Coordinates of C-alpha atoms and ligand atoms in Angstrom, one line a residue:
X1 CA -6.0 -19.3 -3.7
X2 CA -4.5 -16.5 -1.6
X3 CA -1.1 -15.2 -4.5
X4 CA 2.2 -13.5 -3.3
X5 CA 1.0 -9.5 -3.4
X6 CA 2.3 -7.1 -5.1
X7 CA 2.6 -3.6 -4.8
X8 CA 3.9 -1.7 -7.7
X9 CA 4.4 1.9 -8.4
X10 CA 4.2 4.2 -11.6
X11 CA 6.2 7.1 -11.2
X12 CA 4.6 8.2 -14.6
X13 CA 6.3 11.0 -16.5
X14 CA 7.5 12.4 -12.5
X15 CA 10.7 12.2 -11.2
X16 CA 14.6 13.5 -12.4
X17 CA 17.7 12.0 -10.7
X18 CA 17.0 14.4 -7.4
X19 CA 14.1 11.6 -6.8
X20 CA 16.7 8.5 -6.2
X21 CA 16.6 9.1 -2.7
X22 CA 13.0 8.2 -2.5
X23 CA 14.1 4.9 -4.6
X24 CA 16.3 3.8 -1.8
X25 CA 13.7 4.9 0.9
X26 CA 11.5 2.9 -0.7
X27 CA 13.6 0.0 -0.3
X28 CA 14.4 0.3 2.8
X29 CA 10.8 0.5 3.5
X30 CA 10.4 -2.5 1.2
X31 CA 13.1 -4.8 2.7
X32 CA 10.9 -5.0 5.6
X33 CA 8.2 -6.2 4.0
X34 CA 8.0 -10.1 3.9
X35 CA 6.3 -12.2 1.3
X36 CA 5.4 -9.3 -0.7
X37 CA 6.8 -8.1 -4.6
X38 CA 7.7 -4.4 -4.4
X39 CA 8.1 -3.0 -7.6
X40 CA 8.8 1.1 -8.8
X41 CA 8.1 1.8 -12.6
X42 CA 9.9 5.3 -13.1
X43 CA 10.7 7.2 -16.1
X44 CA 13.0 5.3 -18.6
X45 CA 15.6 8.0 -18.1
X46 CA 16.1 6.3 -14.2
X47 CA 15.7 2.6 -14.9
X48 CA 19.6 2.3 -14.6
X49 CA 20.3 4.4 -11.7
X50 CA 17.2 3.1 -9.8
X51 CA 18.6 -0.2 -10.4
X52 CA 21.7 0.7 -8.4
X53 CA 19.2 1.5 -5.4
X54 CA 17.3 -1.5 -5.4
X55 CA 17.9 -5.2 -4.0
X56 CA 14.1 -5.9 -2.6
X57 CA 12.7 -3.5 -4.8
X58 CA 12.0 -4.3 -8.6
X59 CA 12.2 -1.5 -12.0
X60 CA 10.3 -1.5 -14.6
X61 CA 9.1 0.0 -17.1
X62 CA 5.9 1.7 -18.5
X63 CA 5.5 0.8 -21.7
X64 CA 7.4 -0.8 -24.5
X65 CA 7.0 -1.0 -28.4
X66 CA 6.0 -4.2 -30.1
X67 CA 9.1 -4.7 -31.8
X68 CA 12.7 -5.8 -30.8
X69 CA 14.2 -3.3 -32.5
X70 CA 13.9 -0.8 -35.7
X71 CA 13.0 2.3 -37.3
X72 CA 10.8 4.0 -34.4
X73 CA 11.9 6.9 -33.4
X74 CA 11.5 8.1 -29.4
X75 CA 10.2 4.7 -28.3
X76 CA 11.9 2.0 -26.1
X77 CA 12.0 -1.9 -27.0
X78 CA 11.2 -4.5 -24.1
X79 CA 15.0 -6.3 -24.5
X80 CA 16.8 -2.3 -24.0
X81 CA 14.3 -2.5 -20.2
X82 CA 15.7 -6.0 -19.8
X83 CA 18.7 -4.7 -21.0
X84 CA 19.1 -2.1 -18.1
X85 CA 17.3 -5.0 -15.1
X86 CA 13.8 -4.4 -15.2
X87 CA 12.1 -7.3 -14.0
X88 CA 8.5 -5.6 -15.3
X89 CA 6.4 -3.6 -18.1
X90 CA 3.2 -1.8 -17.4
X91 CA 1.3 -1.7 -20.9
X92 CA -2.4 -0.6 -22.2
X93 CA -2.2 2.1 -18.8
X94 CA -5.3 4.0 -19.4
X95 CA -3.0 6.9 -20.3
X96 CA -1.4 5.5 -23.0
X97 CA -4.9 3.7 -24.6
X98 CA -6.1 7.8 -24.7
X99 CA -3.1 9.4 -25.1
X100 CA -1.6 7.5 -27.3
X101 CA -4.6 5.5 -29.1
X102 CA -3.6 2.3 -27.9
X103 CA -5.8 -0.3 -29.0
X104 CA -6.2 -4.0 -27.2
X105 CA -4.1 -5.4 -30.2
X106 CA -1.3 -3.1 -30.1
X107 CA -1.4 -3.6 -25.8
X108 CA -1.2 -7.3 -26.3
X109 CA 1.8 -7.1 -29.1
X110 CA 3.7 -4.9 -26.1
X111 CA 3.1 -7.5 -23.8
X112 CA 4.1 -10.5 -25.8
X113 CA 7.1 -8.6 -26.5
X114 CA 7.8 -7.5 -22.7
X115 CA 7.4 -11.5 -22.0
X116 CA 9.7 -12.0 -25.0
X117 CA 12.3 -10.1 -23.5
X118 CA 12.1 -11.8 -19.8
X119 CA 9.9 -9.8 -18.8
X120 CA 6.6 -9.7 -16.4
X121 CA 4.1 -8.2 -18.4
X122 CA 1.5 -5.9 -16.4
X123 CA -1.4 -5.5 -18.3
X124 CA -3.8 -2.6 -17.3
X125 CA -7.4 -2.7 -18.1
X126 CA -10.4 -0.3 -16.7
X127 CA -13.8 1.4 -17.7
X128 CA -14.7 4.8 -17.8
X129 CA -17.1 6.6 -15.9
X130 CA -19.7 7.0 -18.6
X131 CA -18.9 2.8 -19.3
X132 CA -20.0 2.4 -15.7
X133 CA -22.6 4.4 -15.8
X134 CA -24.4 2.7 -18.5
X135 CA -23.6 -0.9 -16.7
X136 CA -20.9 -1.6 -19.2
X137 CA -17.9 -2.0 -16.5
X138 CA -17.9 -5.6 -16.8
X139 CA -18.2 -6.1 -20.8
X140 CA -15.7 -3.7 -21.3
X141 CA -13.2 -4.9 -19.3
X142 CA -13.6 -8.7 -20.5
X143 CA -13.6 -7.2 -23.9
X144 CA -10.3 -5.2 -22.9
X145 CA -9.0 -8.8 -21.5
X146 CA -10.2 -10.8 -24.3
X147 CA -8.0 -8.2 -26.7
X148 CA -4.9 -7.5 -24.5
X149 CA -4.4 -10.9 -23.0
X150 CA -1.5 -12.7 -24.7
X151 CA -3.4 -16.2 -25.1
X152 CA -0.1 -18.3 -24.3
X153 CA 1.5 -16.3 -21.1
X154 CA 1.9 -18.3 -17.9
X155 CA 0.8 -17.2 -14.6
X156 CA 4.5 -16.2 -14.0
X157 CA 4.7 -13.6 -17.1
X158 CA 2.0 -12.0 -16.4
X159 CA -0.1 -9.6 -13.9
X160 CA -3.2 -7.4 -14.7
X161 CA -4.0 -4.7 -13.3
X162 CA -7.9 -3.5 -12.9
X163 CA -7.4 0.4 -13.0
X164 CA -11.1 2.1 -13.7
X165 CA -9.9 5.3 -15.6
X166 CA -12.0 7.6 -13.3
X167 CA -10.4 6.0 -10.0
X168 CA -6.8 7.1 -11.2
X169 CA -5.6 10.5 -10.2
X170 CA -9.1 11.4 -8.7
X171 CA -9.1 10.8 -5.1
X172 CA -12.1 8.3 -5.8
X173 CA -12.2 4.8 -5.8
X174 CA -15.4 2.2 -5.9
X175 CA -16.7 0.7 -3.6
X176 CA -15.2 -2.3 -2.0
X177 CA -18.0 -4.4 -3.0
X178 CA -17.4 -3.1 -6.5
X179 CA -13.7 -3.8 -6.5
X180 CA -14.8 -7.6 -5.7
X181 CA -17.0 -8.0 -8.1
X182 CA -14.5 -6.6 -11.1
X183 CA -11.8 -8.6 -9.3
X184 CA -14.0 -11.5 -9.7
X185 CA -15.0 -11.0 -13.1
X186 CA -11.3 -10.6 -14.1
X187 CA -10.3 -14.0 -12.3
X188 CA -13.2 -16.0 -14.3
X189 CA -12.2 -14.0 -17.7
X190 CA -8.4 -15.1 -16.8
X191 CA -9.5 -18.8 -16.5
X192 CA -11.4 -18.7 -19.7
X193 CA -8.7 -17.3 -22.0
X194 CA -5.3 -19.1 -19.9
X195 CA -6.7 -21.9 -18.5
X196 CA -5.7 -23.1 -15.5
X197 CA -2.6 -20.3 -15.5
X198 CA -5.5 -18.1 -15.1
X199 CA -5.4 -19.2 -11.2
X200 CA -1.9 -17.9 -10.9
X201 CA -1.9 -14.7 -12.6
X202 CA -2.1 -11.7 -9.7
X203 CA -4.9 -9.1 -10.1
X204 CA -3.6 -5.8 -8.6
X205 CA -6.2 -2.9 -7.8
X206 CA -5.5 0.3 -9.0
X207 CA -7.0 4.2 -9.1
X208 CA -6.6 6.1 -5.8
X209 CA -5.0 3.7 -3.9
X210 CA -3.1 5.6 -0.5
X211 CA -2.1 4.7 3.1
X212 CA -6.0 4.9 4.5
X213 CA -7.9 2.9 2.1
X214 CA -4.8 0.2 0.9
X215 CA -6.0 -2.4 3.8
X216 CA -9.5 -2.9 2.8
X217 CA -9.0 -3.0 -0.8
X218 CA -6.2 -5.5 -0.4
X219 CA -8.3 -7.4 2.2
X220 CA -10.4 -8.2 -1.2
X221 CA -11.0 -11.7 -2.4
X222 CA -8.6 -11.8 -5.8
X223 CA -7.2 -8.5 -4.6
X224 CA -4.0 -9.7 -5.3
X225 CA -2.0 -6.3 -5.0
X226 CA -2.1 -2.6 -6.1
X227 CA -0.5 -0.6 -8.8
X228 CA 0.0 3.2 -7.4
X229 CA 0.3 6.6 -8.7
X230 CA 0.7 9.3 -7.0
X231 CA 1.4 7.8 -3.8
X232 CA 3.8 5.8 -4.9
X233 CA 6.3 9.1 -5.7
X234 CA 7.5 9.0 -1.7
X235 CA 8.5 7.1 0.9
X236 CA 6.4 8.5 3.1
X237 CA 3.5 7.8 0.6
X238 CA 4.3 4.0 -0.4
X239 CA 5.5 2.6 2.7
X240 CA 2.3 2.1 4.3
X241 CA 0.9 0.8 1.0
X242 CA 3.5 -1.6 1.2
X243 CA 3.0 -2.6 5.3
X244 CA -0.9 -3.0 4.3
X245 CA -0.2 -5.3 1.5
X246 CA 2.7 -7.0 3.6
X247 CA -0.4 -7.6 6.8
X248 CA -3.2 -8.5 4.5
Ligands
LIG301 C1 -2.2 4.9 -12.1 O1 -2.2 5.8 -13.0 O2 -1.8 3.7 -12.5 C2 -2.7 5.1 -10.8 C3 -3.2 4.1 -10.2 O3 -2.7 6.4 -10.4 P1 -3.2 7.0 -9.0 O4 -2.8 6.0 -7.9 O5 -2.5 8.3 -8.8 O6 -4.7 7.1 -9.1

C-alpha cells in the first residue's frame, strides 16, 4: 500500500530567529509539493514564530518529557508543543538515546504523551555500526520497536523513523537494498505489535539523506518518507528532498 510521504526536517540544536527566512522558503518550496507532508522540527525556542511562517509546512518538536506538567526543570511537556501548533514530536532520536540515556521505555512514555497531547508521534529507531557489523541490525531495531512502540497508537498518531546511527551526520547511507530490507522488517514488526494499524503507520528513512540520493531511497518499497538533518537547514538543501518525495 503506497502511504502519503513525508518529508520532515530536524533542525537539531541549529538555527536563532535569523533562520525564519529559510522557514518561509521552505514553504514556499513546500506549497508546491502535492500529496506530500512537509514538516520542520526546529529548536523549541522557534516553534512559535515558525508557526507564523508556515500554512503547507508543519512544526514540531524534538522531544518531549513524559509528563503533562511538573517539577522538571529545563524540559518541555508535549501539551506546551501543542500549545504553540506543532502538529509532530520526534522522540528516541539516536541523539537523545546516547546523549541523554534514553531507554525504549522512557521513548515510548514521550510518545504516548506526544499522542496524548494531539500530537503525531515520530518514533526514531536505528543500529549502530558495530550492531550491524555483528548482524544484529534487525534484532536491535525490532527490539527498539517492541520497547518504544506505544501498543494502542493508530496509524494516524504515529510515524517511525529508521535512522541507523552511523548514516546520520556521516555522509553515508546503506545500501538501497539494505534500506529495503530494514524498511521491510519494520513494516512486519509494525503489524505484529498494532495490528492491522501497522499498514498505515509511514516509515520515513533517515541518515544522510540529500538532493542526489533522496529519489532512490524514496523509490523504496515501505519507504514511506525521510526525516533530514543537515539538509533540511536550507531551502536550497530541502527543496529538492521535498520535489523527490513529491515525484516518487
Ligand atoms: C537526523 O539526525 O535525524 C538525521 C537524519 O541527520 P542527517 O540527515 O544530517 O544525517
Amino acid at each position: 500500500m503506497a502511504l502519503r510521504k513525508l518529508v520532515a526536517g530536524n533542525w537539531k540544536m541549529n538555527g536563532t530567529r535569523a533562520a525564519l527566512g529559510e522557514i518561509a522558503a521552505i514553504e514556499a518550496a513546500a506549497a508546491g509539493a502535492a500529496g506530500i507532508d512537509v514538516a520542520i522540527c526546529p529548536p523549541f525556542t522557534l516553534i512559535a514564530a515558525a508557526g507564523q511562517q508556515v500554512s503547507k509546512v508543519a512544526i514540531g518538536g524534538q522531544d518531549c518529557h513524559h509528563a503533562a506538567k511538573g517539577a522538571h526543570t529545563g524540559c518541555i511537556a508535549a501539551t506546551m508543543l501543542a500549545d504553540l501548533g506543532a502538529r509532530y514530536v520526534i522522540v528516541g532520536h539516536s541523539e537523545r538515546r546516547t546523549d541523554n540515556g534514553e531507554d525504549d521505555a522512557q521513548v515510548r512514555a514521550k510518545a504516548e504523551a506526544g499522542i496524548a497531547a494531539g500530537l503525531i508521534a515520530i518514533v526514531c529507531v536505528g543500529e549502530t555500526e558495530g550492531e550491524r557489523d555483528e548482524g544484529r541490525a534487525g534484532s536491535v531495531v525490532g527490539a527498539q520497536l517492541d520497547g518504544s512502540v506505544p501498543p494502542a497508537a493508530t496509524a494516524a498518531q504515529l510515524v517511525v523513523a529508521y535512522e541507523p546511527v552511523w548514516a546520520i551526520g556521516t555522509g553515508r547511507t546503506p545500501s538501497l537494498d539494505d534500506v529495503a530490507e530494514m524498511h521491510a522488517l519494520i513494516r512486519a514488526k509494525l503489524l505484529a505489535i498494532l495490528g492491522q494499524e501497522g499498514a498505515g503507520v509511514r516509515i520515513l528513512y533517515g541518515g544522510s539523506v540529500k538532493p542526489d540520493n533522496a529519489a532512490a531511497l524514496m523509490a523504496i518499497a515501505d519507504v514511506d518518507g525521510a526525516l533530514v538533518g543537515g539538509a533540511s537547514l536550507t531551502a536550497a538543501q530541502f527543496a529538492p528532498i521535498i520535489e523527490a518525495a513529491a515525484g516518487a
